C-alpha cells in the first residue's frame, strides 16, 4: 500500500517533505504535485522506478522523460544550452514548461531519446515541488501522471492513492493542482518547435 502524505500548499511541513525525500532515495516511486498537474517521480538513477513509470503509463522507448530541477544552475548540468536558448528558457522559468534539449553525459543513457539523445527538463513554479527538490538536492526523474486511455490527469491526491495504491509507494498531496500538463518546447532541432500546448503560455515561443 502507498503511504499518503498531506502537506500545506503554501508552507509544507519540513518533516513530511524530508520523509518523502527519504522514500525517494530508498528507490521508491512517488506521485507528487507540480504547477501543472500531478507527476510520477523517482531518483535519477533508479532503473526500476523508470520501468515502473513506463509500465503504469504504457510508454515506449521514444517517450521523453523529464528531469524536474530546482533551479537553472541544476538544469544546466544535464542539458546543452547555447546563448539564445539559455536566454529563452531563463525568461520562462520557473513555470509550466518542459524543454527538450540535447543531454549532457550526466544523464543516464536509459533516459535519452534513442535517436536524438535528448531529454526533457523543467523548473516548476510550485512551493511543495520546490521544497521536495531542495530536500533531495538533485532532480527528480518524472513523467506526467496521465494513465493510458485517459484524456486528463487525475487531480486529487486521495483518488491517486485509491487507484494506484499498489503501483506507487507514496502519494504527496497539497490539494488540487490542475489538469493541464506542461507546455512542451523542443529546442533540439535548431528551430523552436511547440510539441504540446499546455499550462504554459506559448506566445513567447511563437
Tab-separated table of C-alpha atoms in Angstrom:
chain	number	residue	atom	x	y	z
A	1	UNK	CA	0.000	0.000	0.000
A	2	UNK	CA	1.155	3.505	-0.814
A	3	UNK	CA	1.929	5.900	2.028
A	4	UNK	CA	-0.145	9.084	1.941
A	5	UNK	CA	1.250	12.494	2.931
A	6	UNK	CA	-0.911	15.623	3.100
A	7	UNK	CA	1.012	18.918	3.289
A	8	UNK	CA	0.160	22.595	3.434
A	9	UNK	CA	0.366	24.002	-0.126
A	10	UNK	CA	1.917	27.297	0.998
A	11	UNK	CA	4.072	26.155	3.911
A	12	UNK	CA	4.729	22.405	3.558
A	13	UNK	CA	5.789	20.668	6.759
A	14	UNK	CA	9.528	20.090	6.571
A	15	UNK	CA	9.414	16.752	8.390
A	16	UNK	CA	6.911	15.403	5.877
A	17	UNK	CA	8.952	16.643	2.918
A	18	UNK	CA	12.043	15.037	4.451
A	19	UNK	CA	10.184	11.733	4.840
A	20	UNK	CA	9.107	11.768	1.186
A	21	UNK	CA	12.666	12.591	0.082
A	22	UNK	CA	13.946	9.624	2.096
A	23	UNK	CA	11.356	7.384	0.434
A	24	UNK	CA	12.566	8.540	-2.987
A	25	UNK	CA	16.211	7.932	-2.022
A	26	UNK	CA	15.295	4.405	-0.954
A	27	UNK	CA	14.411	3.553	-4.573
A	28	UNK	CA	10.696	4.195	-4.373
A	29	UNK	CA	8.218	5.723	-6.833
A	30	UNK	CA	6.027	8.614	-5.707
A	31	UNK	CA	3.140	10.648	-7.063
A	32	UNK	CA	3.588	14.352	-6.330
A	33	UNK	CA	2.023	17.708	-7.273
A	34	UNK	CA	3.513	20.272	-9.637
A	35	UNK	CA	2.454	23.637	-11.087
A	36	UNK	CA	0.703	21.878	-13.975
A	37	UNK	CA	-0.656	18.557	-12.654
A	38	UNK	CA	0.411	15.517	-10.647
A	39	UNK	CA	3.505	13.634	-11.771
A	40	UNK	CA	5.222	10.323	-11.114
A	41	UNK	CA	8.754	10.714	-9.811
A	42	UNK	CA	11.779	8.706	-8.694
A	43	UNK	CA	15.507	9.203	-8.214
A	44	UNK	CA	17.562	9.967	-11.305
A	45	UNK	CA	19.463	6.653	-11.431
A	46	UNK	CA	16.527	4.448	-10.423
A	47	UNK	CA	16.182	1.915	-13.277
A	48	UNK	CA	13.381	0.038	-11.560
A	49	UNK	CA	11.467	3.280	-10.968
A	50	UNK	CA	11.883	4.187	-14.622
A	51	UNK	CA	10.490	0.805	-15.616
A	52	UNK	CA	7.548	1.213	-13.279
A	53	UNK	CA	6.679	4.600	-14.796
A	54	UNK	CA	6.827	3.049	-18.278
A	55	UNK	CA	4.552	0.229	-17.107
A	56	UNK	CA	1.988	2.469	-15.378
A	57	UNK	CA	1.751	4.811	-18.360
A	58	UNK	CA	2.392	2.166	-21.057
A	59	UNK	CA	5.177	4.239	-22.622
A	60	UNK	CA	7.540	3.194	-25.407
A	61	UNK	CA	11.258	3.984	-25.596
A	62	UNK	CA	10.638	7.143	-27.652
A	63	UNK	CA	8.906	8.908	-24.781
A	64	UNK	CA	10.759	11.911	-23.423
A	65	UNK	CA	11.155	11.680	-19.674
A	66	UNK	CA	11.663	14.884	-17.730
A	67	UNK	CA	14.265	15.919	-15.203
A	68	UNK	CA	12.441	18.218	-12.794
A	69	UNK	CA	15.080	20.623	-11.487
A	70	UNK	CA	15.145	23.002	-8.542
A	71	UNK	CA	16.852	25.865	-10.365
A	72	UNK	CA	18.634	26.931	-13.517
A	73	UNK	CA	22.100	26.036	-12.224
A	74	UNK	CA	20.958	22.457	-11.689
A	75	UNK	CA	19.223	22.297	-15.063
A	76	UNK	CA	22.413	23.433	-16.808
A	77	UNK	CA	24.287	20.333	-15.593
A	78	UNK	CA	22.067	17.997	-17.611
A	79	UNK	CA	21.407	19.730	-20.951
A	80	UNK	CA	23.392	21.644	-23.549
A	81	UNK	CA	22.408	25.305	-23.964
A	82	UNK	CA	23.627	27.912	-26.404
A	83	UNK	CA	23.229	31.599	-25.529
A	84	UNK	CA	19.913	32.136	-27.341
A	85	UNK	CA	18.296	29.050	-25.837
A	86	UNK	CA	19.702	29.956	-22.422
A	87	UNK	CA	18.016	33.363	-22.539
A	88	UNK	CA	14.706	31.977	-23.833
A	89	UNK	CA	14.462	29.313	-21.134
A	90	UNK	CA	15.723	31.596	-18.377
A	91	UNK	CA	12.932	34.071	-19.156
A	92	UNK	CA	10.265	31.347	-18.941
A	93	UNK	CA	11.341	29.664	-15.703
A	94	UNK	CA	10.186	28.747	-13.200
A	95	UNK	CA	6.938	27.855	-14.908
A	96	UNK	CA	4.731	25.224	-16.513
A	97	UNK	CA	7.098	24.381	-19.375
A	98	UNK	CA	9.113	21.310	-20.335
A	99	UNK	CA	12.055	21.910	-22.664
A	100	UNK	CA	13.526	19.220	-24.926
A	101	UNK	CA	17.286	19.660	-25.282
A	102	UNK	CA	20.447	17.680	-26.098
A	103	UNK	CA	21.561	15.859	-22.966
A	104	UNK	CA	24.977	16.030	-21.321
A	105	UNK	CA	26.879	12.971	-20.133
A	106	UNK	CA	25.350	13.482	-16.672
A	107	UNK	CA	22.077	11.988	-17.915
A	108	UNK	CA	21.779	8.178	-17.684
A	109	UNK	CA	21.567	6.602	-21.146
A	110	UNK	CA	18.268	4.857	-20.418
A	111	UNK	CA	16.573	8.261	-20.116
A	112	UNK	CA	17.649	9.525	-23.513
A	113	UNK	CA	15.548	9.506	-26.651
A	114	UNK	CA	17.145	6.588	-28.566
A	115	UNK	CA	17.798	8.562	-31.758
A	116	UNK	CA	18.001	12.202	-30.726
A	117	UNK	CA	19.926	11.757	-27.434
A	118	UNK	CA	17.689	14.381	-25.900
A	119	UNK	CA	15.880	14.717	-22.585
A	120	UNK	CA	13.167	16.919	-21.126
A	121	UNK	CA	13.928	19.420	-18.347
A	122	UNK	CA	11.798	21.808	-16.336
A	123	UNK	CA	11.801	24.086	-13.287
A	124	UNK	CA	8.364	24.111	-11.646
A	125	UNK	CA	6.770	27.128	-10.003
A	126	UNK	CA	5.248	25.210	-7.102
A	127	UNK	CA	6.069	25.597	-3.398
A	128	UNK	CA	5.742	21.915	-2.496
A	129	UNK	CA	7.701	20.648	-5.505
A	130	UNK	CA	10.446	23.157	-4.832
A	131	UNK	CA	10.620	22.108	-1.172
A	132	UNK	CA	10.967	18.463	-2.193
A	133	UNK	CA	13.661	19.251	-4.759
A	134	UNK	CA	15.587	21.325	-2.227
A	135	UNK	CA	15.465	18.450	0.255
A	136	UNK	CA	16.603	15.937	-2.380
A	137	UNK	CA	19.425	18.103	-3.702
A	138	UNK	CA	19.049	16.602	-7.188
A	139	UNK	CA	16.466	16.476	-9.978
A	140	UNK	CA	13.503	14.133	-9.956
A	141	UNK	CA	13.085	11.776	-12.887
A	142	UNK	CA	9.462	12.426	-13.773
A	143	UNK	CA	6.548	11.892	-16.101
A	144	UNK	CA	3.047	13.379	-16.071
A	145	UNK	CA	0.596	11.185	-14.183
A	146	UNK	CA	-1.648	10.528	-17.147
A	147	UNK	CA	-2.971	6.979	-17.316
A	148	UNK	CA	-3.393	5.061	-20.599
A	149	UNK	CA	-6.633	5.764	-22.484
A	150	UNK	CA	-7.464	8.736	-20.248
A	151	UNK	CA	-7.556	12.248	-21.676
A	152	UNK	CA	-6.934	14.159	-18.450
A	153	UNK	CA	-4.630	13.560	-15.480
A	154	UNK	CA	-6.059	12.829	-12.039
A	155	UNK	CA	-6.217	15.962	-9.892
A	156	UNK	CA	-6.945	14.658	-6.404
A	157	UNK	CA	-4.332	13.020	-4.192
A	158	UNK	CA	-6.882	10.767	-2.483
A	159	UNK	CA	-8.015	9.452	-5.875
A	160	UNK	CA	-4.421	8.725	-6.881
A	161	UNK	CA	-3.890	6.895	-3.584
A	162	UNK	CA	-7.086	4.891	-4.197
A	163	UNK	CA	-6.391	3.938	-7.810
A	164	UNK	CA	-2.607	3.496	-7.737
A	165	UNK	CA	-2.283	2.108	-4.210
A	166	UNK	CA	-0.365	-0.998	-5.319
A	167	UNK	CA	1.785	0.524	-8.086
A	168	UNK	CA	3.274	3.596	-6.348
A	169	UNK	CA	4.976	3.730	-2.947
A	170	UNK	CA	3.807	7.152	-1.763
A	171	UNK	CA	1.449	9.995	-2.653
A	172	UNK	CA	2.331	13.579	-1.707
A	173	UNK	CA	-0.791	15.736	-1.725
A	174	UNK	CA	-1.110	19.517	-1.338
A	175	UNK	CA	-4.547	19.964	-2.889
A	176	UNK	CA	-5.788	20.368	-6.435
A	177	UNK	CA	-3.027	21.398	-8.847
A	178	UNK	CA	-4.930	21.445	-12.141
A	179	UNK	CA	-5.402	19.187	-15.143
A	180	UNK	CA	-3.235	20.814	-17.804
A	181	UNK	CA	0.183	19.216	-18.325
A	182	UNK	CA	3.174	21.402	-19.148
A	183	UNK	CA	3.663	23.113	-22.469
A	184	UNK	CA	6.490	21.253	-24.241
A	185	UNK	CA	9.028	23.224	-26.285
A	186	UNK	CA	11.654	21.388	-28.364
A	187	UNK	CA	14.906	23.309	-28.893
A	188	UNK	CA	16.909	20.276	-30.028
A	189	UNK	CA	16.434	20.671	-33.783
A	190	UNK	CA	17.733	24.203	-34.192
A	191	UNK	CA	14.309	25.787	-34.654
A	192	UNK	CA	11.795	26.193	-31.846
A	193	UNK	CA	9.034	23.574	-32.050
A	194	UNK	CA	5.942	23.636	-29.857
A	195	UNK	CA	5.349	19.928	-29.256
A	196	UNK	CA	2.432	20.276	-26.834
A	197	UNK	CA	0.310	23.238	-25.816
A	198	UNK	CA	-0.453	23.007	-22.117
A	199	UNK	CA	-0.368	25.131	-18.986
A	200	UNK	CA	2.462	27.434	-20.111
A	201	UNK	CA	1.744	30.357	-22.443
A	202	UNK	CA	3.205	29.635	-25.896
A	203	UNK	CA	3.153	33.271	-27.119
A	204	UNK	CA	6.801	33.914	-26.182
A	205	UNK	CA	7.906	30.985	-28.402
A	206	UNK	CA	5.857	31.822	-31.496
